[in-house]
XYZ file of C-alpha atoms in Angstrom:
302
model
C 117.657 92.188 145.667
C 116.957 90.591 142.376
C 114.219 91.371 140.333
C 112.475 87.984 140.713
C 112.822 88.087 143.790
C 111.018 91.796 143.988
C 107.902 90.101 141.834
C 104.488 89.734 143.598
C 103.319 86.181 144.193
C 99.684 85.791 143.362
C 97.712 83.189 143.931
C 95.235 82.539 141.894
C 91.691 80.169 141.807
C 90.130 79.066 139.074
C 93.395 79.203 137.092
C 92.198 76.621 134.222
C 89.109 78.798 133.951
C 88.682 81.723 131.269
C 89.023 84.339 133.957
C 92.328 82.666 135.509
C 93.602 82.290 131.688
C 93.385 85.910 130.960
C 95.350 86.461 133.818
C 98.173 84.056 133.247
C 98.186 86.007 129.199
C 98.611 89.328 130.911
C 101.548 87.758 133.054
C 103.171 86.557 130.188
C 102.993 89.820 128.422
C 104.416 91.720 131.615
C 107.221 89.072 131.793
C 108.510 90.091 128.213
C 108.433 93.792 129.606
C 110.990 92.368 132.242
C 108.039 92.814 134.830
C 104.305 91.336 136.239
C 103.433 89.106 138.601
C 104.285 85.531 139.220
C 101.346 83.186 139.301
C 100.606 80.042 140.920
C 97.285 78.544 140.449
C 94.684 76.408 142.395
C 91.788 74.779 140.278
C 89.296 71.838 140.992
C 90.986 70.317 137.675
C 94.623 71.131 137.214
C 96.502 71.424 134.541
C 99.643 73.487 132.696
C 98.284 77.073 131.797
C 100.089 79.570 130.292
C 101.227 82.137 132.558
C 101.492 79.866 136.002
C 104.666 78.661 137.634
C 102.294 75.744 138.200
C 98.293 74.692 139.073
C 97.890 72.868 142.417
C 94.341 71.385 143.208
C 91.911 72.402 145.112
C 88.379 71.477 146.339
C 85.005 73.144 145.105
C 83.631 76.350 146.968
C 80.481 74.381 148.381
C 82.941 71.522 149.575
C 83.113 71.495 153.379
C 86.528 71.157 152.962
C 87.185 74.734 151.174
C 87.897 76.518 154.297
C 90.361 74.114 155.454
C 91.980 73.673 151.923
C 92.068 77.209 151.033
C 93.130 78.277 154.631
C 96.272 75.456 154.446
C 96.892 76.375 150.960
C 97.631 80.396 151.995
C 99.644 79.035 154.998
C 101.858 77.224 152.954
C 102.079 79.300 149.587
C 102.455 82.259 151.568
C 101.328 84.643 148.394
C 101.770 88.314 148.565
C 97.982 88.386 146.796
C 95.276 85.947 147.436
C 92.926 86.571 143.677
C 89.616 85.041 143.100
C 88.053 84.040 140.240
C 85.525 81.844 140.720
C 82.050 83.232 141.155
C 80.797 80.149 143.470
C 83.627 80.751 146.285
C 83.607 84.428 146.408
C 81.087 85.163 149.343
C 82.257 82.193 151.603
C 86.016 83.195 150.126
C 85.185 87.131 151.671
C 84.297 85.382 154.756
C 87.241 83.399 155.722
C 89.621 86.618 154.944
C 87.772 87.969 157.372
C 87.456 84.955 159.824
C 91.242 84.241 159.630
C 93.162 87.619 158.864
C 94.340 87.606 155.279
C 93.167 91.541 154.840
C 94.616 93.393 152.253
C 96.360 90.363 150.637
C 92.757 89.020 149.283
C 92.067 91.039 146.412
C 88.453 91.015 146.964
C 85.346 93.145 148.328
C 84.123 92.843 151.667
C 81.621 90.233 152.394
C 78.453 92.106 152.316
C 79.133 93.833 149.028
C 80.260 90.625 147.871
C 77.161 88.545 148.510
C 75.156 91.275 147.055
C 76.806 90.778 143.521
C 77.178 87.317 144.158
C 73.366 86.783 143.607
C 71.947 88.318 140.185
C 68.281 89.029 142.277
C 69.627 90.462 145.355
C 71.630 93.080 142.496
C 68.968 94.176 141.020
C 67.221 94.591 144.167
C 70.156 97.032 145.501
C 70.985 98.361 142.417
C 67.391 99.726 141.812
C 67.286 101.070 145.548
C 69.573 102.988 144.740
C 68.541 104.787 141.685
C 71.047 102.370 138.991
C 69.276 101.661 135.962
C 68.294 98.007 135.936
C 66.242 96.447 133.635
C 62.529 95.561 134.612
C 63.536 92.009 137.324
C 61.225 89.473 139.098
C 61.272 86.449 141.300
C 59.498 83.549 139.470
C 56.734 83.649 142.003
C 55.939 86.939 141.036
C 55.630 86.401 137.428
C 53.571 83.932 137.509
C 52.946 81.253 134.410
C 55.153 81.193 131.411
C 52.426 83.459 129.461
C 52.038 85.708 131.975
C 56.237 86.111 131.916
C 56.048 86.914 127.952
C 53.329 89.560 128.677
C 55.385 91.136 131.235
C 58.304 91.111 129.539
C 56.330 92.632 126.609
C 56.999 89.761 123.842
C 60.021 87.490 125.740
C 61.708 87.578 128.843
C 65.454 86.519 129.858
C 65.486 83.733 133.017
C 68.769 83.310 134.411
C 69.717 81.575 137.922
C 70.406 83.687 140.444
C 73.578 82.423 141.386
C 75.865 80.750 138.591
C 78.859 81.369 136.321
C 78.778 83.531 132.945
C 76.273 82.965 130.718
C 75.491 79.402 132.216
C 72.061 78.477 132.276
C 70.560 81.678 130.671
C 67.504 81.234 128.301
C 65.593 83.100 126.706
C 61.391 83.030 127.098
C 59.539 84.194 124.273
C 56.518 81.314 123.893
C 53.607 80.905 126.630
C 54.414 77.200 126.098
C 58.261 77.247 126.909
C 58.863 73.675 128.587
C 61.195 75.822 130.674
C 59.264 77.414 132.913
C 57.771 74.524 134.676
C 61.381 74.083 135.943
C 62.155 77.264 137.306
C 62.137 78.257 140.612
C 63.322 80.977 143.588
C 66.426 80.408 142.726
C 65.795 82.009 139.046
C 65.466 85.479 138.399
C 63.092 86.929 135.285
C 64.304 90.168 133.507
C 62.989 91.957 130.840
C 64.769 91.894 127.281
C 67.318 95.036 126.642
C 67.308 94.425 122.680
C 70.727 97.127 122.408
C 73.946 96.713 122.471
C 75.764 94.818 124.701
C 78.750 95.847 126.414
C 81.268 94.097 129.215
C 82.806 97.342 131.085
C 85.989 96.612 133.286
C 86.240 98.632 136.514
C 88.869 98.782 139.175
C 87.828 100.384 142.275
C 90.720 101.521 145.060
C 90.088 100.342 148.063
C 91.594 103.466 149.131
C 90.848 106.495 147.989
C 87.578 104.704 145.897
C 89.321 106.182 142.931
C 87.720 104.121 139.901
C 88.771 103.196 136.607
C 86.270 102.407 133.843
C 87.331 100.136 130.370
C 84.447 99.947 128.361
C 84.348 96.484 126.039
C 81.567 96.365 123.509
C 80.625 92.982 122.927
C 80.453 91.891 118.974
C 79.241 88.444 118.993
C 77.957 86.416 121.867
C 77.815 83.147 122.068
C 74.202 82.148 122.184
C 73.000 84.634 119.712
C 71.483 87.113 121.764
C 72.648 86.363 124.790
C 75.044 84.444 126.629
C 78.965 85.294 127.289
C 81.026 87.264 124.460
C 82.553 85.207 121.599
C 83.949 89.370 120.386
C 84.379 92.235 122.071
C 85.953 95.117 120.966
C 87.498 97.490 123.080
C 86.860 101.529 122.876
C 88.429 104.555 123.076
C 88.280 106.535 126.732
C 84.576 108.216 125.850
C 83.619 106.639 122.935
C 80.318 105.581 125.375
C 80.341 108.217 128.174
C 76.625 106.946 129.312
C 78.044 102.931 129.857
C 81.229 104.310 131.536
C 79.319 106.354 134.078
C 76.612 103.736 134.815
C 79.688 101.044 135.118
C 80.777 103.900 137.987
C 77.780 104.327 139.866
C 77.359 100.623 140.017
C 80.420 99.846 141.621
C 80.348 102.596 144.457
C 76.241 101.764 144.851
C 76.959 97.995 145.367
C 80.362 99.573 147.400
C 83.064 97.140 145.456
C 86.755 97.885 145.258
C 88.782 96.318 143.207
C 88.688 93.944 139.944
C 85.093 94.265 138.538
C 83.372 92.580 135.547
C 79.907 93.305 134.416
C 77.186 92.712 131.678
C 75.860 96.267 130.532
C 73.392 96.247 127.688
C 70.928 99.405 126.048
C 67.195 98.806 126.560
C 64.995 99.798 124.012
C 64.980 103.268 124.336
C 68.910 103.399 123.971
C 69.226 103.510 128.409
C 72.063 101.411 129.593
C 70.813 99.385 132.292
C 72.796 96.752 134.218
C 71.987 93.094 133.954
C 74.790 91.492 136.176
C 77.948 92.463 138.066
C 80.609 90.275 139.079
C 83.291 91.481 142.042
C 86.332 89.655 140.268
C 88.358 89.899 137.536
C 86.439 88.465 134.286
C 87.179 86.269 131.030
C 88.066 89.417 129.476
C 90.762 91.224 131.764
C 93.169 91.070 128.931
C 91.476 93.687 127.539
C 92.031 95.724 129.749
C 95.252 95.145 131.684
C 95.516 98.334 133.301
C 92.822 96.761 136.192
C 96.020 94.421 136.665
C 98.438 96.917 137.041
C 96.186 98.599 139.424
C 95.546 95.648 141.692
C 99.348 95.638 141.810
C 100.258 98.920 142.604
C 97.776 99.704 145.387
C 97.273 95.885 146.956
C 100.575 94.835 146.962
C 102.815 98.188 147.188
């Protein structure tokens, strides 16, 4: 047997997207080892990324047509690895593994863990339950006016929807007069201000054995100032932050993910890391940290 022919097939969504990206640079790099994984995309907007044999479309996650597509799609493609990237299809994506049989070929969480992280409110919820450090959270309703937010929060507060992409849509509340508070509602979450460090770890979970593997990415620059995604990160040595790597652990087997996982990890005042997001995919900054790719692999696909 040749040893394209020996190469997993994954199938990727979101391909055009900065998590789908990374993945197509760590393919290239494992092709000019003579190994990796060969990649064929789905996006709502395709186009040639590096990396992909090609990018077919696809329709959006709340289409009524996703089943359908995504179901015909697998059918035809016939990957060896079904990976998702996109945080908007994930729960109803865990679903229709389920509902149609694609098991361990979708490299993704079951559906209750998976609707959990989906929604930034019901993680903090579960992840405080549990005894995870979170920082202090709130429903809207709870909070009450934008003053009463920026007294809770002790000076400013950090409003974020509930469900959405990255750093889309978080802002920052720090005056009683913020114009964006009158537009918030239940689907917005409120959480206090961690003023430390901010760090991105990368986790792979084995579906397994629950054996877990922890990357820890400090985040340099973000985009928005002081918050928002990572513009840097910088990626440190196996215990350089012993306290982020075993938080980044006990998140993952509290909120019981396996697999690729990407969260948002930042040091409160008092130099705690608490947890301010999770997602149960593989992130914008998997190239970082390629050994969650060789994982996925080795134990989904061997």
């Amino acid at each position: 047997m040749s040893a394209a022919s020996e190469r997993t097939t994954m199938l990727v969504t979101g391909a055009a997207g900065p998590a789908g990206r990374a993945l197509g640079v760590q393919a290239l790099e494992q092709a000019d080892r003579g190994a990796g994984p060969r990649l064929v995309g789905v996006d709502l907007a395709p186009t040639d990324v590096p990396g992909y044999d090609t990018v077919l479309p696809v329709v959006g996650a709340l289409d009524p047509a996703y089943d359908q597509d995504m179901r015909d799609l697998v059918a035809r493609l016939r990957p060896d690895l079904v990976v998702p990237t996109v945080a908007e299809e994930l729960p109803r994506l865990a679903v229709l593994g389920l509902a149609t049989g694609m098991g361990a070929a979708l490299v993704l969480s079951a559906p209750g863990p998976v609707a959990v992280a989906a929604d930034k409110l019901l993680t903090m919820w579960a992840l405080a339950e549990r005894g995870v450090a979170v920082p202090p959270h709130a429903t809207v309703a709870e909070v009450g006016s934008a003053a009463d937010a920026v007294s809770w929060g002790g000076g400013l507060v950090v409003v974020k929807p509930r469900v959405s992409r990255g750093g889309r849509g978080v802002h920052v509340v720090e005056d009683g007069g913020d114009p964006v508070w009158d537009s918030l509602d239940a689907t917005w979450l409120v959480q206090g201000y961690a003023p430390g460090v901010e760090y991105s770890p990368q986790v792979y979970r084995s579906p397994h054995t629950g054996r877990c593997r922890v990357v820890v990415l400090r985040k340099t620059e973000l985009k928005q100032g002081r918050v928002g995604n990572a513009a840097a990160v910088e990626r440190l040595p196996d215990g350089a932050e012993p306290d982020v790597a075993a938080l980044a652990l006990r998140t993952v087997e509290a909120l019981d993910l396996v697999g690729p996982v990407d969260m948002d990890v930042r040091r409160a005042g008092d130099g705690t890391p608490v947890v301010l997001e999770v997602n149960s995919r593989f992130g914008a900054l998997s190239a970082h940290a390629p050994e969650v790719l060789e994982d996925v692999l080795v134990e989904w696909s061997g």
